[in-house]
Coordinates of C-alpha atoms (C1' of nucleotides) in Angstrom, one line a residue:
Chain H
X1 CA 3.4 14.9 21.6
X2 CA 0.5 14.2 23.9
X3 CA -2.1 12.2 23.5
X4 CA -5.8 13.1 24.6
X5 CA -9.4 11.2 24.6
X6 CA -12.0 13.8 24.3
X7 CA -15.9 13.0 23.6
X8 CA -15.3 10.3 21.0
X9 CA -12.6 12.3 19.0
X10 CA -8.9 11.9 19.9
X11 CA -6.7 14.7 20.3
X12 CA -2.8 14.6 19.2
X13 CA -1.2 18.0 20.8
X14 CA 2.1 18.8 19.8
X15 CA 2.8 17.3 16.4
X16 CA 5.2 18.7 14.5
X17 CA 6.1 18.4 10.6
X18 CA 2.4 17.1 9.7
X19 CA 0.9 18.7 6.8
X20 CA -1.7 16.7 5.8
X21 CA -2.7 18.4 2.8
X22 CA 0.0 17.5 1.2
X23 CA 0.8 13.7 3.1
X24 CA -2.6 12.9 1.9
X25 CA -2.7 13.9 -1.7
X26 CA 0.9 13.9 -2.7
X27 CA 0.6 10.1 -4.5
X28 CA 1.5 7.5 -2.0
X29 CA -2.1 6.8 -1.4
X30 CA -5.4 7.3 -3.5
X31 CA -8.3 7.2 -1.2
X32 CA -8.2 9.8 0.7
X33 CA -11.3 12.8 0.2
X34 CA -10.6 16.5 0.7
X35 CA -14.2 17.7 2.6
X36 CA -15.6 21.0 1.8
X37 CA -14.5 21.9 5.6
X38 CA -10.9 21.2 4.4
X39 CA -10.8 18.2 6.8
X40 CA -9.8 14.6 5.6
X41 CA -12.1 11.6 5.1
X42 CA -10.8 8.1 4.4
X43 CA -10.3 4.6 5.2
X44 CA -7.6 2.5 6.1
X45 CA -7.2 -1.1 7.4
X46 CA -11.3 -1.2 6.9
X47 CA -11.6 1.9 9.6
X48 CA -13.1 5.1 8.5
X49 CA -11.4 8.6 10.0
X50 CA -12.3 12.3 9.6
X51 CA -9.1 13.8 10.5
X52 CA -7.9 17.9 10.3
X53 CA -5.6 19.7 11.8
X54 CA -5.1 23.0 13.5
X55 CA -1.6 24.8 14.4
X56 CA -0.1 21.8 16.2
X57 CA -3.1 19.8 16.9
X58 CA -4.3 16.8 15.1
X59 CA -8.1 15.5 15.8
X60 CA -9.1 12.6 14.9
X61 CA -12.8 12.8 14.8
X62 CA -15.5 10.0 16.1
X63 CA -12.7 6.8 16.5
X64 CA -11.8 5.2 19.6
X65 CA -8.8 4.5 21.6
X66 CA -8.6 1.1 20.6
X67 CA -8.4 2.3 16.6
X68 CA -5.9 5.1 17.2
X69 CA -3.7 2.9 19.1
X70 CA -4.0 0.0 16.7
X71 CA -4.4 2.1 12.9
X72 CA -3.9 5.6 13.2
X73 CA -1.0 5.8 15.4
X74 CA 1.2 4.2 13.0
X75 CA -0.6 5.0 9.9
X76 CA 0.8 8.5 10.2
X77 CA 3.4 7.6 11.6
X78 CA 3.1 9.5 14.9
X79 CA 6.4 7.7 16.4
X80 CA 8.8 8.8 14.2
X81 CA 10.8 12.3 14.8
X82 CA 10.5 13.9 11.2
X83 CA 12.0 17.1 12.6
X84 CA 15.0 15.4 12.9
X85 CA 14.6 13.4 9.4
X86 CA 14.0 16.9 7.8
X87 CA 16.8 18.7 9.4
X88 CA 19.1 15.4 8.4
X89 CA 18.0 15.9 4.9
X90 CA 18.4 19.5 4.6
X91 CA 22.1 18.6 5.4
X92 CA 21.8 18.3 1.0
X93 CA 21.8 21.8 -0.2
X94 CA 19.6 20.4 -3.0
X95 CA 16.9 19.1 -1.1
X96 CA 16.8 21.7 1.5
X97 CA 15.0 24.1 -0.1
X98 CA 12.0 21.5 -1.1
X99 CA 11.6 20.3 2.4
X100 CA 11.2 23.9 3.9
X101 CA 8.6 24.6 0.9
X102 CA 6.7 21.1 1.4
X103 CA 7.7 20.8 5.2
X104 CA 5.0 18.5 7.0
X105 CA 5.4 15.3 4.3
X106 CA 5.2 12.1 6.3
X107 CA 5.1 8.5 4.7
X108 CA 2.2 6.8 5.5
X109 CA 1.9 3.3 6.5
X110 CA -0.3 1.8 4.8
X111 CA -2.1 -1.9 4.5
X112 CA 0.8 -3.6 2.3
X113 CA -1.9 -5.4 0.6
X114 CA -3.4 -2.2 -0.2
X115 CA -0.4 -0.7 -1.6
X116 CA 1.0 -3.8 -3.7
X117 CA -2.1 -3.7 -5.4
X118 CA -2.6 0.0 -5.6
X119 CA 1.2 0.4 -7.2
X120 CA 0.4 -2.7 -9.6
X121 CA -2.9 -0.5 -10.8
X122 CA -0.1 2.9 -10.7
X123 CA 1.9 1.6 -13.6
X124 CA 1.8 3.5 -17.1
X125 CA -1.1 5.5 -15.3
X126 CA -1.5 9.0 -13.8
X127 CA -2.6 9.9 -10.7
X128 CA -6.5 11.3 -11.2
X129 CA -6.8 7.6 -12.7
X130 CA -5.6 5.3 -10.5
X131 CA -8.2 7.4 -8.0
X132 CA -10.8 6.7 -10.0
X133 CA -9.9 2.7 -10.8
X134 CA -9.3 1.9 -7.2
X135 CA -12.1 4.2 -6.0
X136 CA -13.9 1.5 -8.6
X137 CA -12.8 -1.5 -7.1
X138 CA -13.4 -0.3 -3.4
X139 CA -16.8 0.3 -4.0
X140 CA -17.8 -2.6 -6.3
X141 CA -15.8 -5.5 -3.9
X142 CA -15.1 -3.7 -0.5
X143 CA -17.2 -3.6 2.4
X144 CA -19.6 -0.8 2.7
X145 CA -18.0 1.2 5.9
X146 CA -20.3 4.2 6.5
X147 CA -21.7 6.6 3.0
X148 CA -20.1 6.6 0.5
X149 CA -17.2 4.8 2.1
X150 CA -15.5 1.0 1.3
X151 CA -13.2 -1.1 2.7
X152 CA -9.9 -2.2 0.4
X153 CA -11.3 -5.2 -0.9
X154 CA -9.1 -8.4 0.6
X155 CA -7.0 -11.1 -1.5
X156 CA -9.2 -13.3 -0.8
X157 CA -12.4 -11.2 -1.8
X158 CA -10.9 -10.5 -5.2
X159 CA -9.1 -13.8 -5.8
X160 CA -12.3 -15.2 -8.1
X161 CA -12.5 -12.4 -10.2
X162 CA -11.9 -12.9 -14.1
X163 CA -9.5 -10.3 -16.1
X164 CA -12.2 -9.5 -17.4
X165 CA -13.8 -8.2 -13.6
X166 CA -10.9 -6.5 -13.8
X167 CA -11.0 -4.9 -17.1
X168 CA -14.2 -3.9 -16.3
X169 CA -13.0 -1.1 -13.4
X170 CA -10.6 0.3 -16.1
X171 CA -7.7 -1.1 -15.6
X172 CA -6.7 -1.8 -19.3
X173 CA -3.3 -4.0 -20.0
X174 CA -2.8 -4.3 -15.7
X175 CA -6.4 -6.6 -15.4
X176 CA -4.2 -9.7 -15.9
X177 CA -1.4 -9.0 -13.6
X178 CA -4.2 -8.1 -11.2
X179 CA -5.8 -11.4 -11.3
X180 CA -2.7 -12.8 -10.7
X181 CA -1.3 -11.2 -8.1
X182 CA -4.7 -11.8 -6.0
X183 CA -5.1 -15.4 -6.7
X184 CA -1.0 -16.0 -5.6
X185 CA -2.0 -13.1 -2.5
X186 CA -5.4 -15.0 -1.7
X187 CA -3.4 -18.9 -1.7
X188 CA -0.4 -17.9 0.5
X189 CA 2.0 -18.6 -2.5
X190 CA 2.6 -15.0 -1.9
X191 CA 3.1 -14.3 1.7
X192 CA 3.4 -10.7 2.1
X193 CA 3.5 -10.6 5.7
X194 CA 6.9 -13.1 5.5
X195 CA 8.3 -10.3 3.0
X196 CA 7.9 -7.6 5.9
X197 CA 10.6 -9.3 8.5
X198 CA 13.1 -9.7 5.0
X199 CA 16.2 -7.2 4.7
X200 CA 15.2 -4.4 1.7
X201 CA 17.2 -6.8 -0.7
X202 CA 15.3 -10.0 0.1
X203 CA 12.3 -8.2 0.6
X204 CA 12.6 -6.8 -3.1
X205 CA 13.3 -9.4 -4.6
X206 CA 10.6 -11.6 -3.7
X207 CA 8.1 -8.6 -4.8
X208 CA 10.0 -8.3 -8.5
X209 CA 9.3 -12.3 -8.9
X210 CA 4.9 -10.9 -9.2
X211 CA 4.0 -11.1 -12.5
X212 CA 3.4 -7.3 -13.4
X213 CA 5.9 -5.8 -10.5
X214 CA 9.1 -4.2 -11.2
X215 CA 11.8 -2.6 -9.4
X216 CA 9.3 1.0 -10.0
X217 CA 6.4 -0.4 -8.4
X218 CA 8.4 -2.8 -6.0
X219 CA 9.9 0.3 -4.3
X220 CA 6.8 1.8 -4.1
X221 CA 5.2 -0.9 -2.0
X222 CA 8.4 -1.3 0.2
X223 CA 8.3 2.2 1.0
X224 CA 4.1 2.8 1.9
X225 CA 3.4 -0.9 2.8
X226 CA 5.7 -2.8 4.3
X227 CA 7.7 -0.5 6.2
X228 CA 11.3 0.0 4.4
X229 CA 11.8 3.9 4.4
X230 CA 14.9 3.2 2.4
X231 CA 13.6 2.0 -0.7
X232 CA 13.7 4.8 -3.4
X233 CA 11.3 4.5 -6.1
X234 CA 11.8 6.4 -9.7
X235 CA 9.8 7.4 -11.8
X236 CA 9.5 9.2 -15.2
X237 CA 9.2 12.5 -12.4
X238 CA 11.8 10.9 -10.7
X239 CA 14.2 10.1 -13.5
X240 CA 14.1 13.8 -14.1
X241 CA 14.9 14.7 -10.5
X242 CA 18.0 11.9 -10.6
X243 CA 19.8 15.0 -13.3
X244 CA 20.4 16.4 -10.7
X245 CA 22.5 14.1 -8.7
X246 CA 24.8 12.7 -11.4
X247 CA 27.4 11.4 -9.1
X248 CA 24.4 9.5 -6.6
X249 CA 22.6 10.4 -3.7
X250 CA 24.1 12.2 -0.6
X251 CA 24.6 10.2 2.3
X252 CA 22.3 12.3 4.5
X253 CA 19.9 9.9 2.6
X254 CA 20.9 6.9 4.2
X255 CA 18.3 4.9 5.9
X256 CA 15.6 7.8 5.4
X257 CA 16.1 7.8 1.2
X258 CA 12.0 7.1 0.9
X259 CA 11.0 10.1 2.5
X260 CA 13.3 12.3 0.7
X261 CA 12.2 10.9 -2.6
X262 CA 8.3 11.6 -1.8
X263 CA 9.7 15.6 -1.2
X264 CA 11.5 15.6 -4.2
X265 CA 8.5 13.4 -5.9
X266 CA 6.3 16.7 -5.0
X267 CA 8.5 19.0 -6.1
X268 CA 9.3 17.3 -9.8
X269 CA 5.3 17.3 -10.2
X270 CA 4.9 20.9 -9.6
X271 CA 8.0 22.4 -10.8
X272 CA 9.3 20.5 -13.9
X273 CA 7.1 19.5 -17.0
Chain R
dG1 C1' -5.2 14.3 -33.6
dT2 C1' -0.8 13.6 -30.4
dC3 C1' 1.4 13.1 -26.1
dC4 C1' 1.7 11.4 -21.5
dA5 C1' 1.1 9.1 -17.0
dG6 C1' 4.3 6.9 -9.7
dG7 C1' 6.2 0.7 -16.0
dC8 C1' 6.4 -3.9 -17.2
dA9 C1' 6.9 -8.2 -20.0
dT10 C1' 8.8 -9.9 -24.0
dG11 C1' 11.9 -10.6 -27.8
dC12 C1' 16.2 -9.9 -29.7
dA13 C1' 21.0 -8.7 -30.0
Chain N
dT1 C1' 23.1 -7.3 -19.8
dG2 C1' 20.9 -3.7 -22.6
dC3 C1' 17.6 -1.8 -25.7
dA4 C1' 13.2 -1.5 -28.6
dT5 C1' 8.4 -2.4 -28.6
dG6 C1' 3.5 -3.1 -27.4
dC7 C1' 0.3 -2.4 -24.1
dA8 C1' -5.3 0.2 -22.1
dT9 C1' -7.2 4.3 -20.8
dG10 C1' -8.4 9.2 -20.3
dG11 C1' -6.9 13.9 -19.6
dA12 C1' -4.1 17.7 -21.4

DNA sequence: GTCCAGGCATGCA
DNA sequence: TGCATGCATGGA
């Protein structure tokens, strides 16, 4: 993989096992836009990209060394050999076959703020929606980044809102775990960046002592926001995958679980009803 | 109209 | 510890 800086757009040569058609919309995150040029549009950690891809070049349109090396790089996980993860997954027979059909998944790192909140929203709730209720909140209490585009609003930003604010972007029963969760976020009482240097145990269960997490939604932020690519989250998709490994998961999952569950995650959704 | 979605808290046994 | 139930909302 090389790295190139070229007229404000950056230029990764060489990536392999990036699809980011399906990395971007297969439900770990929920803002990023599909542009009629088939290119990407989004924002993370309050920066804006434009990002596509062509054979085994990623651009990265109009950002800046500073942001690639400080966001981007690790947002899609650029460091990480997921040639090797795949072929140490496909060592299950089961899986192998969804990782050649879905080959190019990567887990995103994203703000864990951002995803605590975004998986507390997910619960009971289907994908198109939570788009459209965090979409909602972005826009109402983020910071405007260019058209059409907001910041994740902070903690802190959201931490005077009334369940009712909350009920007001749609997001029925969840408002008063919402409100919660931001006012413990916003006063420290809830120190999510502690939680990230905890083992996956510790780390867990300081997440399922938030009023309105569970192990579900838990797993969910430990996998996309803070940085545990062993945490496994299931689902009612994933409950149906789990029939097929009665006696547990191989142990070609070890350490990497996370990113075989997103595969398998994509698979359930299209292929079982 | 019914069922379902990246579930959880609560009450009860 | 395990199970049943209520919960907001909108698309299928």
């Amino acid at each position: 993989m090389k790295v190139e800086y070229c007229g404000g757009d950056v230029l990764v040569k060489g990536v392999q096992c990036l699809d980011l058609d399906l990395t971007l919309d297969c439900g770990q995150a929920f803002r990023w836009e599909k542009q009629q040029d088939g290119s990407w549009s989004g924002v993370a950690k309050g920066v804006f990209l434009n990002i596509y891809k062509e054979n085994d070049i990623v651009v990265l349109k109009n950002t800046t060394k500073e942001d690639f090396e400080n966001v981007w790089y690790d947002y899609f996980d650029f460091g990480k050999d997921y040639v090797k993860i795949c072929d140490t997954l496909k060592k299950d027979e089961l899986i192998a076959g969804t990782v050649d059909e879905y080959y190019g998944i990567r887990i995103l790192n994203q703000d864990s703020w951002e995803a605590l909140c975004s998986f507390v929203i997910s619960q009971q709730n289907n994908i198109k929606r939570i788009k459209g209720i965090i979409s909602r909140l972005c826009a109402t209490y983020g910071d405007k980044v260019c058209d059409g585009f907001y910041s994740f609003p902070s903690a802190q930003r959201l931490s005077s809102l009334s369940e009712e604010d909350f009920e007001a972007l749609g997001t029925g029963y969840r408002a008063k775990y919402l409100e919660k969760l931001c006012r413990n976020v916003a006063s420290g009482e809830i120190d999510l960046e502690k939680i990230k240097t905890l083992s996956l145990e510790d780390a867990r269960k300081e997440l399922l002592n938030i009023y309105g997490v569970g192990i579900k939604v838990a797993n969910c932020a430990l996998l996309f926001g803070f940085g545990f690519y062993d945490a496994f989250p299931i689902d009612v998709w994933m409950k149906r995958v789990m029939e097929y490994y009665p006696d547990g998961l191989p142990q070609c999952f070890d350490g990497i679980g996370g990113i075989a569950q997103q595969y398998l995650f994509h698979w359930a959704r299209n292929n079982l009803k």
